[in-house]
XYZ file of C-alpha atoms in Angstrom:
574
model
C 0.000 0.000 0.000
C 1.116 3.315 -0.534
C 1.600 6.637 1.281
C -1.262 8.110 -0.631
C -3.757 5.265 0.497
C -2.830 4.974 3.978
C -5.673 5.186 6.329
C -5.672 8.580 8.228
C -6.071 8.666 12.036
C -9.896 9.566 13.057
C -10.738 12.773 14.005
C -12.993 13.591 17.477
C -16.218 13.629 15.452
C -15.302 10.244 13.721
C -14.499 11.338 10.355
C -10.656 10.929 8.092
C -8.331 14.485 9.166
C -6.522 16.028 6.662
C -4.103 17.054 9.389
C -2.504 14.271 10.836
C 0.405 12.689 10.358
C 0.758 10.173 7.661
C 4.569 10.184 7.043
C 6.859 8.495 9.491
C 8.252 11.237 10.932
C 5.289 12.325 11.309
C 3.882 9.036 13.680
C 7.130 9.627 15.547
C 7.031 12.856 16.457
C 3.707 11.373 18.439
C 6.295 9.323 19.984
C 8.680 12.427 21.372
C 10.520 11.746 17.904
C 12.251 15.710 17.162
C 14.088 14.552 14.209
C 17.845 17.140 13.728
C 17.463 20.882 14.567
C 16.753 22.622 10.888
C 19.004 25.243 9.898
C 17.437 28.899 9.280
C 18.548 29.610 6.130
C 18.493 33.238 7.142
C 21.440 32.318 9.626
C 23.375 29.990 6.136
C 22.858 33.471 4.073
C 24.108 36.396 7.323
C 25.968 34.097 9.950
C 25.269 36.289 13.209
C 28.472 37.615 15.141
C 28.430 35.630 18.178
C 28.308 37.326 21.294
C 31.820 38.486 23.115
C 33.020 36.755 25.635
C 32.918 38.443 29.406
C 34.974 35.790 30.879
C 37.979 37.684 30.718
C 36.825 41.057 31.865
C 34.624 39.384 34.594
C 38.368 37.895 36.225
C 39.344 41.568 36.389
C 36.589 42.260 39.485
C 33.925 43.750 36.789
C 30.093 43.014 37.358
C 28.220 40.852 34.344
C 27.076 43.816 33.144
C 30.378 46.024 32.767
C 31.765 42.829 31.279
C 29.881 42.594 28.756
C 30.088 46.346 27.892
C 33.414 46.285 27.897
C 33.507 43.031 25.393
C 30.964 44.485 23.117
C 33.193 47.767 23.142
C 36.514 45.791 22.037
C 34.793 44.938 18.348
C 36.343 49.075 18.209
C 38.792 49.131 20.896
C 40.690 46.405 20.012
C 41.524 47.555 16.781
C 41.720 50.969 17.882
C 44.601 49.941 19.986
C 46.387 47.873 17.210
C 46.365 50.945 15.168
C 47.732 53.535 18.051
C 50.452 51.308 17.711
C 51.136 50.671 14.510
C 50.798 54.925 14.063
C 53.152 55.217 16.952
C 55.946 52.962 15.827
C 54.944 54.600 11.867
C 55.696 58.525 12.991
C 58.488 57.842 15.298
C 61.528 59.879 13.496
C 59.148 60.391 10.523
C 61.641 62.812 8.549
C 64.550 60.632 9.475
C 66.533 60.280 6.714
C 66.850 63.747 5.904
C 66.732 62.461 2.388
C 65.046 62.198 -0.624
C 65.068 58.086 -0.420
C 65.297 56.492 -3.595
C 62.039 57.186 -5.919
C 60.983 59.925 -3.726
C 62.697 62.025 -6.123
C 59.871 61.891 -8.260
C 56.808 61.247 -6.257
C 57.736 64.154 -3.430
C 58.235 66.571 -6.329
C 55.575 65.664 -8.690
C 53.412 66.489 -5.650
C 54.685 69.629 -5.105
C 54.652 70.473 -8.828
C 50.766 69.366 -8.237
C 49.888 71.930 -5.210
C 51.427 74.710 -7.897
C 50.701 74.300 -10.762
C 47.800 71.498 -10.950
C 50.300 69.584 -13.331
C 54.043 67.888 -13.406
C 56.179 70.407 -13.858
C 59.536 69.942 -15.031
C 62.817 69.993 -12.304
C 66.510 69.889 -12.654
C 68.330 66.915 -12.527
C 68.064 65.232 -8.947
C 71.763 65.545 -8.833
C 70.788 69.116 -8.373
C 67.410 69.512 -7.713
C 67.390 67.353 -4.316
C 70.001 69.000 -2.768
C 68.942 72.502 -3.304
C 65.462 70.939 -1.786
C 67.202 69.674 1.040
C 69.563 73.194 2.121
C 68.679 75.613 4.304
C 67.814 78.421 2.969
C 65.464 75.968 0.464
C 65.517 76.423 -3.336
C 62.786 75.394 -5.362
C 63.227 75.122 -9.189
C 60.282 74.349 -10.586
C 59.267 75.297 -13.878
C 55.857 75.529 -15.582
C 56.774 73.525 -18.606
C 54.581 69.798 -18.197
C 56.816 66.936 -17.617
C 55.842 63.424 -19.063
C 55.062 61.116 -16.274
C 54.794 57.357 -15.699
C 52.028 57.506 -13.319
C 48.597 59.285 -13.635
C 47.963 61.770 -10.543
C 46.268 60.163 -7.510
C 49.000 59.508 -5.490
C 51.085 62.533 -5.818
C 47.552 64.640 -4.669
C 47.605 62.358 -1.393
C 51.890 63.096 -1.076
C 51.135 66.615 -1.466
C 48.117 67.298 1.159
C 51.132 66.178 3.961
C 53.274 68.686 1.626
C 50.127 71.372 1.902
C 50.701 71.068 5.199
C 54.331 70.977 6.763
C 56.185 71.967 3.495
C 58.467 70.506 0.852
C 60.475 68.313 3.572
C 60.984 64.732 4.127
C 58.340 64.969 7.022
C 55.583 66.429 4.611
C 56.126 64.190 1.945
C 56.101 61.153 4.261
C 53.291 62.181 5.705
C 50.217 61.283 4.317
C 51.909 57.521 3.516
C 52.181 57.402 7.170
C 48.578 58.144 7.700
C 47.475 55.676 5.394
C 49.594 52.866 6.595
C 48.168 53.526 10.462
C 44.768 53.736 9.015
C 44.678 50.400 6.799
C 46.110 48.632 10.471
C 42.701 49.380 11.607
C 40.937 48.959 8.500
C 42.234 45.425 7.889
C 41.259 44.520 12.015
C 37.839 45.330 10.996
C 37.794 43.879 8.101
C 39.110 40.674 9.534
C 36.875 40.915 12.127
C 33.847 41.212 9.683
C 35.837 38.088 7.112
C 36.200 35.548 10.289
C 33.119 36.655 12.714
C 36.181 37.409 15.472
C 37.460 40.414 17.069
C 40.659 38.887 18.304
C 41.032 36.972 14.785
C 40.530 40.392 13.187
C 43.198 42.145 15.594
C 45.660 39.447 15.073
C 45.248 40.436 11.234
C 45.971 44.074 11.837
C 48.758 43.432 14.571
C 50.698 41.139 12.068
C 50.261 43.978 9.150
C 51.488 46.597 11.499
C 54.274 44.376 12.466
C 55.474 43.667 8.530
C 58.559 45.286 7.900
C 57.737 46.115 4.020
C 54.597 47.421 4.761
C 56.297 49.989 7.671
C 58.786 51.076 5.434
C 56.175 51.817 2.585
C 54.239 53.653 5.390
C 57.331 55.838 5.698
C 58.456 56.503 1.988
C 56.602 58.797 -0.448
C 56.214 55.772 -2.915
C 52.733 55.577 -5.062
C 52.512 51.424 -3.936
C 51.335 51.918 -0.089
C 48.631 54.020 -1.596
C 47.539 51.558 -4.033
C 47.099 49.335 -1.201
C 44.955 51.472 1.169
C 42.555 52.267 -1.582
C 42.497 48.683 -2.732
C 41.873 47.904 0.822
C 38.566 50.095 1.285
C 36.985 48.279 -1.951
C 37.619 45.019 -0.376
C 36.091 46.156 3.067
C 33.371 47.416 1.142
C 32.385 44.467 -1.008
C 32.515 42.485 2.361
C 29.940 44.730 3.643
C 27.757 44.833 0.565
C 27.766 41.152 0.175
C 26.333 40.858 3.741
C 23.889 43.426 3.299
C 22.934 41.750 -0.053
C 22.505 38.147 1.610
C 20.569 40.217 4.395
C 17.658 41.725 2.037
C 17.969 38.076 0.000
C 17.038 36.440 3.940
C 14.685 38.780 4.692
C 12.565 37.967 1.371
C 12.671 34.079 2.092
C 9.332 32.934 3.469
C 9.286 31.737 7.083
C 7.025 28.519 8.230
C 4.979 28.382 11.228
C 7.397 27.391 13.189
C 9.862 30.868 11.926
C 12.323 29.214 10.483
C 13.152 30.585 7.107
C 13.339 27.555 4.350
C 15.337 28.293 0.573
C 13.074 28.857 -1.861
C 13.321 28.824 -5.888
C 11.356 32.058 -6.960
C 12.776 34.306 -4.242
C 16.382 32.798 -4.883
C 15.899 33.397 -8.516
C 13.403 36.620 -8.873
C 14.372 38.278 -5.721
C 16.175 41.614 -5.828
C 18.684 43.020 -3.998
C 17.810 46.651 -3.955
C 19.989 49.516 -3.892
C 23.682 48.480 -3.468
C 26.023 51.722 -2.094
C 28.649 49.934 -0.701
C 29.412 48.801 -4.403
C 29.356 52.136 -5.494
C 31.814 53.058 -2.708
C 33.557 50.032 -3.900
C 33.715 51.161 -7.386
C 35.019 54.459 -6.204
C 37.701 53.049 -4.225
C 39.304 50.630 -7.199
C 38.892 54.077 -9.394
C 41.500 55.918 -7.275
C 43.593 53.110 -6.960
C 43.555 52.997 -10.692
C 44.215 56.608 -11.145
C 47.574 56.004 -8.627
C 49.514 52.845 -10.577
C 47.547 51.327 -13.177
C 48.097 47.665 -11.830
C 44.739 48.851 -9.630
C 42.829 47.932 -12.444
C 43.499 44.358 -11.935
C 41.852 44.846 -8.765
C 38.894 45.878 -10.370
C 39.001 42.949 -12.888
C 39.544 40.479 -10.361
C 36.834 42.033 -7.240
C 34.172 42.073 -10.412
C 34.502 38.341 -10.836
C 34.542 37.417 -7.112
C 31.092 39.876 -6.779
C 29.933 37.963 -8.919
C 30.853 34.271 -7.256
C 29.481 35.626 -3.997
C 26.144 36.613 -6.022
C 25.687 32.747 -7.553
C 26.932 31.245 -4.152
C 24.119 33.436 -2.494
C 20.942 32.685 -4.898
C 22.533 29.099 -4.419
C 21.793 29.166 -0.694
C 18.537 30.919 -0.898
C 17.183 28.323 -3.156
C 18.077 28.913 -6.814
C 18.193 26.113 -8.927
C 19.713 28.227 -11.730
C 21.965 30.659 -10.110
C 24.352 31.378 -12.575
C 20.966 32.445 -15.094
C 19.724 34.564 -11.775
C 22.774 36.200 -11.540
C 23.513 36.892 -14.894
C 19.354 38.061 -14.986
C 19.510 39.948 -11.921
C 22.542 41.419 -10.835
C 26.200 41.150 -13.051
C 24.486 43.450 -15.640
C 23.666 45.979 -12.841
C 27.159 45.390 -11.104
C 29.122 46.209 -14.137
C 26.909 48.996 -15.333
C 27.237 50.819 -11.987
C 31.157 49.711 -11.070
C 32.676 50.200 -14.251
C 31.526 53.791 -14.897
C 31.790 55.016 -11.236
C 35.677 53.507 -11.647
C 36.065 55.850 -14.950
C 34.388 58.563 -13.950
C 36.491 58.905 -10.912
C 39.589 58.419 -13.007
C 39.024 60.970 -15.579
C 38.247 63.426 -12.425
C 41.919 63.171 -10.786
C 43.145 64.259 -14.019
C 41.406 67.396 -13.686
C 44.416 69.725 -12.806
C 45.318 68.417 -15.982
C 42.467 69.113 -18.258
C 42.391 72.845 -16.802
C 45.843 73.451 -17.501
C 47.191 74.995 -20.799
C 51.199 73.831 -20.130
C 50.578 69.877 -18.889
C 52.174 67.803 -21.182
C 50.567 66.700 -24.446
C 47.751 69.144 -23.276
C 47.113 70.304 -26.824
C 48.178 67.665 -28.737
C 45.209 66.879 -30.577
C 44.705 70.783 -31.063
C 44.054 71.568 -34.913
C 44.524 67.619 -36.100
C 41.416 65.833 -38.521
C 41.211 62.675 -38.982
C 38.876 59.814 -38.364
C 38.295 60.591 -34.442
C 38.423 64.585 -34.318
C 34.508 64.511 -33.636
C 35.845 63.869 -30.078
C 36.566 66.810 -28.363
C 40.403 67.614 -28.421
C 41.144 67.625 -24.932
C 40.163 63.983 -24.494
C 41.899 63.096 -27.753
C 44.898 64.817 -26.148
C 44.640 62.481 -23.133
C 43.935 59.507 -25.074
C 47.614 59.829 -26.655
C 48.878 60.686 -23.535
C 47.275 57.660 -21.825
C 48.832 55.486 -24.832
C 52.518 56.920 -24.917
C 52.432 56.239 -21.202
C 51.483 52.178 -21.644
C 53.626 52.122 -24.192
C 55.974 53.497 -21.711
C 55.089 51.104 -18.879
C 55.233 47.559 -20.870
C 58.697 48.692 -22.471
C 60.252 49.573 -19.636
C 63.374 46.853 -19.365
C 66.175 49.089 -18.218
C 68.471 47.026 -15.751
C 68.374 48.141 -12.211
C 70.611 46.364 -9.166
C 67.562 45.871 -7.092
C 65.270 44.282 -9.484
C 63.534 40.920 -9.084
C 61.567 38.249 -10.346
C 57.791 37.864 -9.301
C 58.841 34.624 -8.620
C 61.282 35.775 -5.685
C 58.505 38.130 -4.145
C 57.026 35.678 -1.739
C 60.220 34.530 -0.145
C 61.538 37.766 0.047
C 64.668 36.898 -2.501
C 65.378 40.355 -3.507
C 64.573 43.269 -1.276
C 65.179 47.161 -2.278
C 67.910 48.771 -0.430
C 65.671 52.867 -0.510
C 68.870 54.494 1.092
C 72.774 53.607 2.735
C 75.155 55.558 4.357
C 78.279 54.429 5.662
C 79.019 56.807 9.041
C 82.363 56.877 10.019
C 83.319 57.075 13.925
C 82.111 60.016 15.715
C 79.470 60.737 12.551
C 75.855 60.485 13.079
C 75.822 58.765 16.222
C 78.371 56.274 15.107
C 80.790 54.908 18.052
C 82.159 51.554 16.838
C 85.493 51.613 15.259
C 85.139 48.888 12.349
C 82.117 52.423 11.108
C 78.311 52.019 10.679
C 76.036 51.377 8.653
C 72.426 53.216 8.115
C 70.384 51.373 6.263
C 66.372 51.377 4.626
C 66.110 48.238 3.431
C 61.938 47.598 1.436
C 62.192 43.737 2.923
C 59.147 42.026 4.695
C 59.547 40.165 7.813
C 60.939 36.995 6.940
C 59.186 34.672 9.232
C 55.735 36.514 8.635
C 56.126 36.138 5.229
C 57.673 32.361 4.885
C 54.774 31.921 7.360
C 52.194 33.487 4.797
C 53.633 30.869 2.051
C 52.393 27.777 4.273
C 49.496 29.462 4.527
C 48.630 30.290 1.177
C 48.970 26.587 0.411
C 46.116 26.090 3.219
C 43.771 28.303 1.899
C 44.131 26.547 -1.607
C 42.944 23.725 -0.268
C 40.471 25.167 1.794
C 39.055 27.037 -0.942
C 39.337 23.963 -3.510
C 38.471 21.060 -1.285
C 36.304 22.687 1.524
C 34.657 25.647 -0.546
C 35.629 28.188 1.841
C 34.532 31.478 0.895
C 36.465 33.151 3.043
C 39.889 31.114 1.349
C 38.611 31.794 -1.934
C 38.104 36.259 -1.367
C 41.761 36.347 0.102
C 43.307 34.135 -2.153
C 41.505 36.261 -5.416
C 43.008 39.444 -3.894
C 46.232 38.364 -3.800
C 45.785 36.971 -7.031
C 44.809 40.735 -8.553
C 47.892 41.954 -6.419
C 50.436 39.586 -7.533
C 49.851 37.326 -10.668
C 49.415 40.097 -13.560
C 53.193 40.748 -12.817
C 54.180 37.500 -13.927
C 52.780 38.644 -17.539
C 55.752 41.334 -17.755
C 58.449 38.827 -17.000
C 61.507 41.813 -19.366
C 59.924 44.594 -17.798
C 62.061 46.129 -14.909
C 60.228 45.292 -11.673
C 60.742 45.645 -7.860
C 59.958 43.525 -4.195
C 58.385 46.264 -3.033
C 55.175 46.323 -5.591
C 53.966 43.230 -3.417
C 53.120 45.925 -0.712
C 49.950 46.129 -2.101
C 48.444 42.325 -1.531
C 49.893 42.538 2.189
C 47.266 42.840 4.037
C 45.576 39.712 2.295
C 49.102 37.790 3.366
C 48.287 38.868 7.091
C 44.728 37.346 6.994
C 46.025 34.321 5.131
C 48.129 33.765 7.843
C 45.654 34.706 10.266
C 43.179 32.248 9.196
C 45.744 29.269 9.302
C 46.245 30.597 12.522
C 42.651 30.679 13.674
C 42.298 26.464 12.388
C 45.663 26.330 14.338
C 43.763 27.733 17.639
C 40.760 25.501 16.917
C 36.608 26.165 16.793
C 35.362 28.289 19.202
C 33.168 25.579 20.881
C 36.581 23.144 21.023
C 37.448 21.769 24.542
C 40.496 23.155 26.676
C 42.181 19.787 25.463
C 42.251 21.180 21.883
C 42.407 24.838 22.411
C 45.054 25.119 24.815
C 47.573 23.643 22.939
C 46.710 25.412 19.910
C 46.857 28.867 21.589
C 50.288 28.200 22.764
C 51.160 27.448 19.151
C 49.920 30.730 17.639
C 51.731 32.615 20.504
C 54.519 30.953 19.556
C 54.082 32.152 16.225
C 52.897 35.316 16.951
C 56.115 36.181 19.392
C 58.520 35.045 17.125
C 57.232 36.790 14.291
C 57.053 40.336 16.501
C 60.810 39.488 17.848
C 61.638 38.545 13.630
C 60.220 42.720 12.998
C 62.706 43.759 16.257
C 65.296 42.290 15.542
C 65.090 43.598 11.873
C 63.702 46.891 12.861
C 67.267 49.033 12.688
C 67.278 48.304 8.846
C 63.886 49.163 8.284
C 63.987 52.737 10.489
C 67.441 53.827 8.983
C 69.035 53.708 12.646
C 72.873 53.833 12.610
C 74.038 50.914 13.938
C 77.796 48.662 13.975
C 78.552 47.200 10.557
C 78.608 44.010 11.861
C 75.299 44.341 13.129
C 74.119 45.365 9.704
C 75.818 42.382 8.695
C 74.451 39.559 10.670
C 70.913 41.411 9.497
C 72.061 40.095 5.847
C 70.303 36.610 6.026
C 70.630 35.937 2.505
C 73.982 37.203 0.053
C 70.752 38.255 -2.369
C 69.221 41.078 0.094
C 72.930 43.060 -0.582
């Protein structure tokens, strides 16, 4: 007999119900049978942040209630904290060297040329130029004629705010780089914090970025590359936050059963919308400024559009889309691209504006007077166009040997650092007291055991991502991916360590979430947690006594040659 002819249990009155149970779970449950809690799919689509922990703060004599005050005040105070220090350790000596260090002899005068004229103006040879910057009384020979440059304008504006503000010195033109590296520490906490559903996971992210020794001395150089990062940074933070508030409005249209729990469903998983997305715009605006400071930002772009998307399938997926590829591609890439894409350009085109409303910038008029097959385009943005071109051209051809160069390949295990500045004091100079002389060193070189760590942990995120579909695996692995693999496509073109600055941050959480597995679930017994948190203090120490111990080289502090020496772990980082 089958299900559909079983006899129904009698109602009071004597007749069939409708209502009772005919399936077997059903006949059990008359039994006490609860069959396995069901999952809200609400909670699969926005996992809630699980509430802090007052065990800590109770220990230190506070009441239940002050506790947990003071624990739901740490998801801000903890990284607040993490980035007082990495700002405090960041400004120390700021302006020491009194130098212009290696490419700031571009950057730190581009900026200034910015603040006066709106353009690149054209300087003397650094041989002269950087000196005369440098004396007291200061001489500044700038001249109105434009100046081809490499680089479109972004990052000189943010050099030249700090310049706005204390002057054309090392201080001012170190500046703002300074800010930004203290401000993506606390960034990247909260944005680890959001990624792993952990305040202390999130301010072990931020304490291990502020302890990197590349991304300190990038923090205190006016280089383009730390900027790059920061603004790559705030798109990723934001695309966190719209994907949750995405999955949010896809939850709340889910229908709920009697019993509230919220069950996936096909025509809300395919049909649903996910109204009006500003944290994709903000997104969008972020990857355009990082575009409009290097150009490698628009991998960024290319890359974060792709993974936007992947979160938008996995999403539908959950909330009950049998199709969600066709829902996505129906319901939200078309939007995503015709919303990021412009905002990107648009906010490109605007940090050229000094440029546009100049008469001397170079190649300003080039398309001035000239026919062809194009001149119903206005000149100006002809002009620009050629520009644009002659600096790609510019870009991909550059192959000129340089002693600090490196491979892509040798990024990861640091085999090639960038030596920004040395000086060799002599006894009795600069602080020097040892007689075999000093050395005073900058070296652009990560901390090696954060970074060999990061390598290991890369590996573990692969196969989380490809074996355990870890979302979390998959976002950090893509950003690195966008910060590091487009290199490997200019294999003759003149390249440096200290371009891997920018996918930093997504090294620290990598290494942070190999940490986290390390520490164990949060529901794991003191038999498994114990020994794991000794393991990632372990860790943690040695890789804070690695940035010590290294620290000297990265601050430009005269110290003994030999000590300099023995800092030389590898003949390559000479």
């Amino acid at each position: 007999m089958t299900s559909s002819s079983a006899p129904r249990s009698p109602a009071p009155d004597g007749t069939r119900s409708t209502t009772a149970p005919d399936d077997w779970k059903g006949r059990l449950r008359l039994f006490g049978y609860v069959g396995r809690p069901r999952t809200d799919s609400r909670r699969l689509l926005v996992p809630p942040f699980p509430e802090p922990s007052t065990r800590l703060w109770e220990r230190m004599w506070l009441g239940p209630a002050p506790a947990y005050r003071v624990a739901k005040a740490m998801g801000w105070l903890g990284p607040l904290l993490v980035a007082v220090l990495a700002g405090a350790i960041r400004f120390w000596e700021l302006g020491r060297p009194r130098a212009v260090v290696f490419d700031e002899t571009y950057y730190a005068k581009d900026a200034w040329a910015l603040l006066r004229l709106g353009y690149e103006g054209t300087w003397p040879d650094r041989k002269v130029a950087d000196p005369q910057i440098l004396a007291d009384p200061q001489v500044i020979s700038l001249s109105d004629t434009g100046s081809f440059v490499a680089h479109p304008p972004m990052g000189k504006w943010v050099i030249a705010l700090g310049e706005w503000m204390f002057g054309l010195n090392p201080f001012g033109w170190r500046f703002m780089t300074a800010v930004l590296g203290t401000l993506s520490v606390l960034m990247l906490c909260r944005i680890g914090r959001r990624l792993f559903r952990s305040t202390v996971l999130g301010c072990l992210a931020g304490a291990l970025m502020a302890l990197d020794g590349l991304h300190y001395v990038m923090s205190r150089t006016a280089l383009l590359d730390l900027v790059v990062m920061f603004f790559v940074l705030a798109a990723f933070g934001c695309l966190l936050l719209d994907r949750d508030h995405a999955r949010a409005r896809l939850a709340a249209a889910l229908p709920v059963d009697e019993d509230g729990h919220a069950r996936p469903d096909q025509v809300t998983g395919e049909r649903a919308g996910t109204g009006w997305r500003p944290w994709r715009l903000a997104a969008a605006l972020f990857l355009g400024l990082a575009a409009a400071t290097k150009w490698n930002g628009l991998y960024f772009l290319a890359f974060f559009l792709i993974l936007t998307a992947l979160w938008d399938v996995a999403s539908r997926r959950v909330a009950g889309a049998r199709r969600p590829y066709r829902a996505v591609l129906r319901k939200d890439l078309g939007w995503s691209v015709l919303s990021v894409v412009p905002v990107a350009m648009v906010t490109y085109l605007v940090t050229w504006s000094g440029w546009f409303l100049s008469d001397n910038g170079y190649g300003r008029h080039w398309a001035d007077g000239r026919g062809g097959t194009w001149s119903w385009i206005p000149a100006p943005l002809r002009s620009f166009w050629h520009y644009e071109y002659t600096v790609y051209q510019f870009n991909v051809g550059l192959d000129a040997w340089h002693k600090y160069e490196s491979n892509p390949w040798s990024w990861l295990v640091l085999g090639r650092p960038v030596l920004f500045h040395y000086q060799s004091p002599e006894p009795g100079e600069e602080g020097c007291h040892a007689v075999t002389g000093c050395s005073q060193a900058v070296l652009a070189l990560g901390t090696p055991l954060l970074w060999w760590t990061a390598c290991f942990a890369l590996v573990y995120l692969l196969y989380r991502w490809a074996l355990r579909r870890d979302w979390r695996a998959g976002a950090i692995l893509c950003a690195v991916g966008a910060g590091y693999l487009p290199w490997f496509l200019y294999q003759d073109r003149t390249a440096f360590a200290f371009y891997a600055v920018v996918f930093v941050p997504y090294l620290c959480l990598a290494v942070t979430m190999m940490l986290g597995a390390l520490l164990g679930p949060p529901g794991a017994g003191e038999k498994r947690r114990v020994p794991g948190a000794m393991a990632v203090g372990v860790i943690v120490l040695l890789i804070a006594w690695n940035f010590i111990y290294f620290f000297p080289v990265y601050a430009g502090q005269t110290i003994p040659y030999p000590d300099w020496r023995t800092r030389m772990w590898l003949d390559t980082w000479i």
